[in-house]
Short mmCIF file of C-alpha atoms and ligand atoms in Angstrom, two decimals:
data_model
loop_
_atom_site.label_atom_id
_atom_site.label_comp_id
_atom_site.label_asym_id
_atom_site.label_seq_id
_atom_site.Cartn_x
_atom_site.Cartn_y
_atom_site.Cartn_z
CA UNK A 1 -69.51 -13.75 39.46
CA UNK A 2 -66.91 -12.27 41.97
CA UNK A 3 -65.71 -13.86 45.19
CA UNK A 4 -68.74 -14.17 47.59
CA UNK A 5 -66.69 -15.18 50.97
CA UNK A 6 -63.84 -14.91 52.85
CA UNK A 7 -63.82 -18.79 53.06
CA UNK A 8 -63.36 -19.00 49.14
CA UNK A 9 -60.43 -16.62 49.32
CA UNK A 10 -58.71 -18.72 51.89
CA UNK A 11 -58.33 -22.02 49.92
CA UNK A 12 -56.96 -19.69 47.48
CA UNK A 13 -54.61 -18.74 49.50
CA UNK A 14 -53.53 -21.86 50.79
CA UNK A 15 -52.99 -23.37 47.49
CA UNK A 16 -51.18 -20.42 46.31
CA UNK A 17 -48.93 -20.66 49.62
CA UNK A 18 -47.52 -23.71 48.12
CA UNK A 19 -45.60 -21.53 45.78
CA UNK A 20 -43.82 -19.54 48.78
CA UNK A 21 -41.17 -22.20 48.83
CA UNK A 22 -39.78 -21.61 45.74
CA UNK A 23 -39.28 -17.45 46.17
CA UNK A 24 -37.00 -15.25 48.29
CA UNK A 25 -37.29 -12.48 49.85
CA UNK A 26 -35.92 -9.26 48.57
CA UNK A 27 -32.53 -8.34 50.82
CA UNK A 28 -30.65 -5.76 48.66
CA UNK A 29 -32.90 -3.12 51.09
CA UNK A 30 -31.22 -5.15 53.97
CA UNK A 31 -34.72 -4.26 56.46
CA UNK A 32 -36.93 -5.92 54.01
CA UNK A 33 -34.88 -9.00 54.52
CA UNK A 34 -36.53 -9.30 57.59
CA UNK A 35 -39.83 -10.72 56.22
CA UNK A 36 -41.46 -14.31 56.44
CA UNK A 37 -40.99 -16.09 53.38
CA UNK A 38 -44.02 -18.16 54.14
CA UNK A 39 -46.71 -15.36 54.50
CA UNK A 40 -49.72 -14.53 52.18
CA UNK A 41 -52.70 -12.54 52.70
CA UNK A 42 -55.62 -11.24 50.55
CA UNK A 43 -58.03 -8.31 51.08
CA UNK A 44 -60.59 -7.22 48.15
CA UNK A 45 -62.74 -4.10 48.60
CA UNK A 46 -66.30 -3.97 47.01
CA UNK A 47 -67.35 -0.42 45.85
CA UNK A 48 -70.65 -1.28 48.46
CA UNK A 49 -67.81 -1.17 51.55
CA UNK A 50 -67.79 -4.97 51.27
CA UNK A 51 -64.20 -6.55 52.07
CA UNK A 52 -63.47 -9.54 52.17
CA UNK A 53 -60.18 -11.43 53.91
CA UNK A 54 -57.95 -13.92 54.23
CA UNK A 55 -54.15 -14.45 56.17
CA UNK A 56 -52.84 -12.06 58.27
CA UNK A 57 -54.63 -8.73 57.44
CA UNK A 58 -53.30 -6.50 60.46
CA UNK A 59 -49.79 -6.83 59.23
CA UNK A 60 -48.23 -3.25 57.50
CA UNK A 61 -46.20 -3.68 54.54
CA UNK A 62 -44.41 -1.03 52.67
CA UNK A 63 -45.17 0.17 49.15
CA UNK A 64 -42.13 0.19 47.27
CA UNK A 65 -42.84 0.39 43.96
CA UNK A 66 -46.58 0.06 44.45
CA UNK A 67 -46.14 3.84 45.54
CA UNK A 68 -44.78 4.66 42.00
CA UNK A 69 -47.99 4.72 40.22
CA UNK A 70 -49.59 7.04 43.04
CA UNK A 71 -46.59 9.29 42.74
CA UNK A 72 -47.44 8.90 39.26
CA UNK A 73 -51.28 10.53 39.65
CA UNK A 74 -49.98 12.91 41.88
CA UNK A 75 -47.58 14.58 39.60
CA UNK A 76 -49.92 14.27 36.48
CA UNK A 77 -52.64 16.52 38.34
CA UNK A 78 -50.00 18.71 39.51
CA UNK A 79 -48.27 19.23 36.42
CA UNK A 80 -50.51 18.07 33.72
CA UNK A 81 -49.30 15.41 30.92
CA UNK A 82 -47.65 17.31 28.56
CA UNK A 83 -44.81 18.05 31.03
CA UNK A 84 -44.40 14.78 32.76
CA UNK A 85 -44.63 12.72 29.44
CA UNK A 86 -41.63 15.68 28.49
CA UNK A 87 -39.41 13.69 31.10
CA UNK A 88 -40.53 9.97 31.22
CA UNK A 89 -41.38 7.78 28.50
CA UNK A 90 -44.94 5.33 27.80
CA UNK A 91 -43.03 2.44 26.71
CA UNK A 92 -42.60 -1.39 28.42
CA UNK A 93 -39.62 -2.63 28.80
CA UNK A 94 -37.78 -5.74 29.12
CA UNK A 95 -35.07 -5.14 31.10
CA UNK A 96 -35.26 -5.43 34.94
CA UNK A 97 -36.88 -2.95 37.45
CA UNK A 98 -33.55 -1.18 38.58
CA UNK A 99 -31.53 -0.99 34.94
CA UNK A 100 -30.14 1.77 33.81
CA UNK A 101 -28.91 0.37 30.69
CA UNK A 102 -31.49 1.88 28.41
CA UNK A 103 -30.40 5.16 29.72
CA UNK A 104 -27.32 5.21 28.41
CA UNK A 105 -28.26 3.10 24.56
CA UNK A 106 -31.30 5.08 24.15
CA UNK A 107 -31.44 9.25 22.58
CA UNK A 108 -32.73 10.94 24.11
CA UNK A 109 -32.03 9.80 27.99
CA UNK A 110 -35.59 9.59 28.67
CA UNK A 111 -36.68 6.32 31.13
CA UNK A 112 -39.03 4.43 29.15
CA UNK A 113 -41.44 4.46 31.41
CA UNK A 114 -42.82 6.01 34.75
CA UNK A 115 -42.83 2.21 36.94
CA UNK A 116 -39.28 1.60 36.45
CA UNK A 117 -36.75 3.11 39.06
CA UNK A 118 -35.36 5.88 36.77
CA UNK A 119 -38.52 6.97 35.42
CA UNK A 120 -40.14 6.71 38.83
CA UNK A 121 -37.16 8.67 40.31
CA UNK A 122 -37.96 11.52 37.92
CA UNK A 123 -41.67 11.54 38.44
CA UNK A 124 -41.07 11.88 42.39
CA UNK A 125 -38.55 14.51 41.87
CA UNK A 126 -41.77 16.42 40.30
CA UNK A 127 -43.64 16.41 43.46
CA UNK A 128 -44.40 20.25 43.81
CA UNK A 129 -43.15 21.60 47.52
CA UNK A 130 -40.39 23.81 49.05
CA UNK A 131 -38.88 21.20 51.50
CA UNK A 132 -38.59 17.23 51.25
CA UNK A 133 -40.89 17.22 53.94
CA UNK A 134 -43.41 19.56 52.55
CA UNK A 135 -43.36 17.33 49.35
CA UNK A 136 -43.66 14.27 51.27
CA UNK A 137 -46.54 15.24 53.09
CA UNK A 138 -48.36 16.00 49.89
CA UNK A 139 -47.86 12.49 48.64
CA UNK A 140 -48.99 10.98 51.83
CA UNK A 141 -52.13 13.25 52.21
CA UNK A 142 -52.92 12.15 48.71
CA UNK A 143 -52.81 8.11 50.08
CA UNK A 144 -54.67 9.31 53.27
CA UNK A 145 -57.40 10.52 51.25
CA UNK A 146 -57.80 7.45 48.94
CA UNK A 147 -57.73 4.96 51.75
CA UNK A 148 -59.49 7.35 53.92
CA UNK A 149 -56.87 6.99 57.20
CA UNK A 150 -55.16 9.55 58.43
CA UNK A 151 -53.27 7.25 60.43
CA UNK A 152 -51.24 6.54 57.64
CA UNK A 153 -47.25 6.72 58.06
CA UNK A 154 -44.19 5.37 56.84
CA UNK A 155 -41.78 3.16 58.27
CA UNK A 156 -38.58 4.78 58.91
CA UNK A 157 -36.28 1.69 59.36
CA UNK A 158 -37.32 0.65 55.90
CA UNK A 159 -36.32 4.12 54.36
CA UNK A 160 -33.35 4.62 56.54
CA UNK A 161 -32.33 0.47 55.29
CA UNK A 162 -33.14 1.98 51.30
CA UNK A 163 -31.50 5.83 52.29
CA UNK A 164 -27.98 3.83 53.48
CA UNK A 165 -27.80 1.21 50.35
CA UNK A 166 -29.22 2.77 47.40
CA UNK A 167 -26.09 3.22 45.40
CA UNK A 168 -27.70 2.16 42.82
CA UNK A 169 -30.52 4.68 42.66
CA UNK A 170 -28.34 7.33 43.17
CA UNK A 171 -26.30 6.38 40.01
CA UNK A 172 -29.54 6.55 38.04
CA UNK A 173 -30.31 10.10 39.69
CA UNK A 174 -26.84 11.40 38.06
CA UNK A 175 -27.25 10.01 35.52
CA UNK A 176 -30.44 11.73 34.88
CA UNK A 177 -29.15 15.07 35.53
CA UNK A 178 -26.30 14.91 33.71
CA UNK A 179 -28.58 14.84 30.67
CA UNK A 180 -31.14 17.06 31.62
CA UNK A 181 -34.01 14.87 32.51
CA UNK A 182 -33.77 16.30 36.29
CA UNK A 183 -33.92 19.62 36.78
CA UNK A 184 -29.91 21.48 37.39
CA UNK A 185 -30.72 22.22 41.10
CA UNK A 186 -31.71 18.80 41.52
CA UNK A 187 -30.26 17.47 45.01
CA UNK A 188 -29.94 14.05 44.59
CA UNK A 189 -29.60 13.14 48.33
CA UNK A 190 -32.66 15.47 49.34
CA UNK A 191 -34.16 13.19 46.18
CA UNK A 192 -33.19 9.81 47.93
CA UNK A 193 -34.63 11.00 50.95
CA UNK A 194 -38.35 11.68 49.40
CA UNK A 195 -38.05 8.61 47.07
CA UNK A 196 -37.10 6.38 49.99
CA UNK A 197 -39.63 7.71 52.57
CA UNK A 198 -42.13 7.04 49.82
CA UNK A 199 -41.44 4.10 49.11
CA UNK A 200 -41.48 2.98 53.05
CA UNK A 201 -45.20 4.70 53.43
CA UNK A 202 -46.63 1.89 55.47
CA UNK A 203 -50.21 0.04 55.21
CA UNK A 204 -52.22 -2.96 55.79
CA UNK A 205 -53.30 -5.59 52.74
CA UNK A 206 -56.97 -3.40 53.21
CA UNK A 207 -55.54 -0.33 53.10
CA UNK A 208 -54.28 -1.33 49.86
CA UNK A 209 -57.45 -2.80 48.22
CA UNK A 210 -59.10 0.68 49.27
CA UNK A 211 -56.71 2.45 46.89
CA UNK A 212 -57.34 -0.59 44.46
CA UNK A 213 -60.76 0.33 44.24
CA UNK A 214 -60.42 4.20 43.34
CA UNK A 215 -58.50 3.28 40.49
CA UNK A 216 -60.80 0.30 39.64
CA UNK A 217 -63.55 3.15 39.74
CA UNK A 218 -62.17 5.38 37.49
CA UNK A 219 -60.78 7.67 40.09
CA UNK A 220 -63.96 8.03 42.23
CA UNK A 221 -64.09 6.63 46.14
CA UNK A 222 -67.09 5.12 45.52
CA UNK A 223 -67.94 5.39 49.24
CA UNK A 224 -67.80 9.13 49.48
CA UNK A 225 -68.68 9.64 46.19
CA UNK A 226 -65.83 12.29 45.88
CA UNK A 227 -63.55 11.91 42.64
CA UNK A 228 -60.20 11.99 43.76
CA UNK A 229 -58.60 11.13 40.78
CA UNK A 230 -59.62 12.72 37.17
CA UNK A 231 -60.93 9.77 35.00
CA UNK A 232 -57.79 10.36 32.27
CA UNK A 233 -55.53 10.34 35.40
CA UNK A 234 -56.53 6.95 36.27
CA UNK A 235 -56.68 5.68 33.32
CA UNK A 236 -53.32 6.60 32.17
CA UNK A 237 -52.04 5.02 35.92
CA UNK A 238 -54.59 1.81 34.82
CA UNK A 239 -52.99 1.43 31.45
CA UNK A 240 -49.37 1.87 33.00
CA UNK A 241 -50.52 -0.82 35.48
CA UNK A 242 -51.15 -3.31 32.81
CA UNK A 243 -48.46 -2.73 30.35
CA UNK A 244 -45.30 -1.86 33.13
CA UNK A 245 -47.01 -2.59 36.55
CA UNK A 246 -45.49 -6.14 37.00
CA UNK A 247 -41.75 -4.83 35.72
CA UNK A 248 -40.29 -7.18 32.88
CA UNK A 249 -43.10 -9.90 33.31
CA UNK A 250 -46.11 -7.51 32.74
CA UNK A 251 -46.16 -9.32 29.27
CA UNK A 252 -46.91 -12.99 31.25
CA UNK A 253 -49.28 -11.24 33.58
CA UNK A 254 -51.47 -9.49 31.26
CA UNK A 255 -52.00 -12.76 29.15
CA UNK A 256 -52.76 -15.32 32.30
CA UNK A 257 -54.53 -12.52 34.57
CA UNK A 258 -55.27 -9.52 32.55
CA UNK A 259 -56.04 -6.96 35.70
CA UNK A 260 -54.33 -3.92 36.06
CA UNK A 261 -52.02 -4.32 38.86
CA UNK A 262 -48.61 -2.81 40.50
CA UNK A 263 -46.33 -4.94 42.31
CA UNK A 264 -43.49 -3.67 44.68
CA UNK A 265 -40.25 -5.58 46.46
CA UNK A 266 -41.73 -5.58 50.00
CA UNK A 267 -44.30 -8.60 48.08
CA UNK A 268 -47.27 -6.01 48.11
CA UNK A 269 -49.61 -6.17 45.05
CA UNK A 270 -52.49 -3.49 44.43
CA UNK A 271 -54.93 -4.63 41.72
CA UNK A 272 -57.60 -2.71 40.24
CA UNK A 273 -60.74 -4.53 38.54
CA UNK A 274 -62.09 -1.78 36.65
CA UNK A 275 -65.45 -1.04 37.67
CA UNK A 276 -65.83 -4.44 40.32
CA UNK A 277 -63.37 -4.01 43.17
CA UNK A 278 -60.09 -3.68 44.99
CA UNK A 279 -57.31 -6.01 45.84
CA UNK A 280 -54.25 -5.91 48.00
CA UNK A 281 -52.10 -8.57 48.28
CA UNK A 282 -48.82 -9.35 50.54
CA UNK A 283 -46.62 -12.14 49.85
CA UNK A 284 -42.99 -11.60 51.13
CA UNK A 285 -41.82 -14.50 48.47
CA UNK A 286 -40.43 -12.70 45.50
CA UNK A 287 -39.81 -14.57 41.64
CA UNK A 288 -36.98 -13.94 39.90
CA UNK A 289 -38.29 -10.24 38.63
CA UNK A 290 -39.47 -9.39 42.15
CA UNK A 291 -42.87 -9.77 41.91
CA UNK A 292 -44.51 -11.79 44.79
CA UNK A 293 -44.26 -15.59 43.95
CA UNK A 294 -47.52 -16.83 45.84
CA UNK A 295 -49.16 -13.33 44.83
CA UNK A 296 -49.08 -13.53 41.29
CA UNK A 297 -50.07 -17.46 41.47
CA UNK A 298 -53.31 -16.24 43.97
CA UNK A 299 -54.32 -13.52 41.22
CA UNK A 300 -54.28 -16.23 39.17
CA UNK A 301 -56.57 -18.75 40.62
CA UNK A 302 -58.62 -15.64 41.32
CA UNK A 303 -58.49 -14.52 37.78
CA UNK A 304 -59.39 -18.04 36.36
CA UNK A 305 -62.18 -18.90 39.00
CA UNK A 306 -64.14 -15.46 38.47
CA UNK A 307 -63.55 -14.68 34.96
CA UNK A 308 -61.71 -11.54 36.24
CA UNK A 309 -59.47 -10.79 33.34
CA UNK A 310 -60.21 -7.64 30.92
CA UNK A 311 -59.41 -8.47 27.73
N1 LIG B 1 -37.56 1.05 46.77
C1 LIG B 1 -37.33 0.08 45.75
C2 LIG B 1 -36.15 0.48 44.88
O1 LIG B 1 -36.08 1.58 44.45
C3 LIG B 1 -38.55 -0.10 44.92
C4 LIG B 1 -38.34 -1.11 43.82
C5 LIG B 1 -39.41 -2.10 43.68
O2 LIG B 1 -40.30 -2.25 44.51
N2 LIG B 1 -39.31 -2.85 42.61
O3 LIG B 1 -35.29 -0.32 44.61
#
């Protein structure tokens, strides 16, 4: 039986808060740094419109890398599989979130998967428009319409923080090209631009649930009735949630929680409960793989109370 209160969720959360003390907050995007290492809130969406709450739910995070597997759908109804699966791989890996090891060992140069920053770099470098901003705009009418808020936005100190620091990112972009897994007339800064504005679109622990819950229903918003997402698409994002969504600890998560789920630096976690409901989850406090400390501990407690897992 799923959560029935808000009440229930909050002595989750407290107990999982415990676990903030022993995580830090991400800092190599110097404006995430900026966080409070002690927060943790918890919204879940019911297909019925029910949400329930707990901790500060006003407060906006960023996606990060939460905004890779929506990238992700985008580009696979744009383009269809059989050219996005040409440039990024299906695989797990076990090698951190930002490596670009792989790239180099592996033949052909093809990222192992679309959740890690190389393959996600190529996937957003697939979003169809003339200008970064025409591109851009796609991807965020895409979230609009899943959360159904056309307020949302993204928050430019975060990108501009990413934009000025992401040497790293920009290595993998070269690197990329130079073997052909970017197109030739890639621009890599017009690239860092869209992937950093993407990964700074901007949204409440609700918001996130909302989206949650179209991929927990197969693609359909379940309060408009309107599929946004083509059942395969979401699956495919569902499955890539479960075997790459939590980086190099996916493994861990699938065994003790078994929900498909995508986790992102800012301490954001979007889980999807196939066919019950949404959850987003903010918890500043990252582990040593940069997922959220206290998040991962609240799914859980959530997963063990309810009998939430899948498998
Ligand atoms: N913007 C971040 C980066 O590319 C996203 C990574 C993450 O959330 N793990 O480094």
């Amino acid at each position: 039986m799923p959560c029935q209160s808000s009440d229930e969720l909050k002595i989750l959360v407290e107990e999982a808060r415990i676990c903030t003390k022993n995580g830090k907050v991400a800092n190599y995007i110097p404006a995430l740094g900026k966080a409070k290492a002690n927060d943790l809130s918890i919204a879940i969406h019911y297909p019925d419109g029910r949400c329930l709450s707990a901790g500060n739910i006003e407060k906006k995070i960023t996606l990060q890398s939460i905004s890779k597997v929506i990238s992700l759908a985008l580009v696979l109804m744009d383009r269809g599989l059989d050219d996005v699966f040409g440039h990024v791989g299906m695989e797990p890996t076990g090698d951190p979130f930002n490596s670009i090891v792989k790239l180099e060992t592996m033949a052909p140069t093809k990222p192992l998967n679309p959740l890690i920053n190389a393959g996600a770099l190529v996937v957003t470098n697939m979003i169809k428009g003339n200008t970064v901003e025409e591109r851009f705009l796609r991807l965020l009418s895409f979230i609009r319409e899943m959360t159904n808020d056309s307020t949302i936005g993204y928050c430019e100190e975060v990108a501009r923080s990413e934009f000025e620091t992401s040497h790293l990112n920009r290595a993998l972009c070269y690197f990329l090209k130079q073997h052909n897994m970017m197109a030739e007339n890639t621009d890599v800064e017009q690239l860092m631009d869209l992937y950093t504005k993407q990964c700074a679109i901007e949204m409440n622990c609700l918001d996130l649930a909302r989206i949650g819950l179209v991929f927990a229903m197969d693609g359909v918003d379940p309060l408009s009735g309107k599929q946004i997402i083509p059942t395969d698409v979401a699956r495919i994002c569902k499955t890539f949630m479960v075997t790459c969504g939590m980086y190099n600890a996916s493994g861990e998560f699938a065994i003790k929680i078994g929900i498909p789920a995508k986790s992102g630096v800012s301490g954001g976690i979007m889980g999807a409960v196939p066919g019950k409901f949404g959850i987003g989850i903010f918890g500043p406090a990252l582990d040593e793989k940069g997922n959220s400390i206290a998040g991962i501990k609240l799914l859980e407690l959530l997963s063990k109370n309810y009998q939430l897992s899948m498998f």
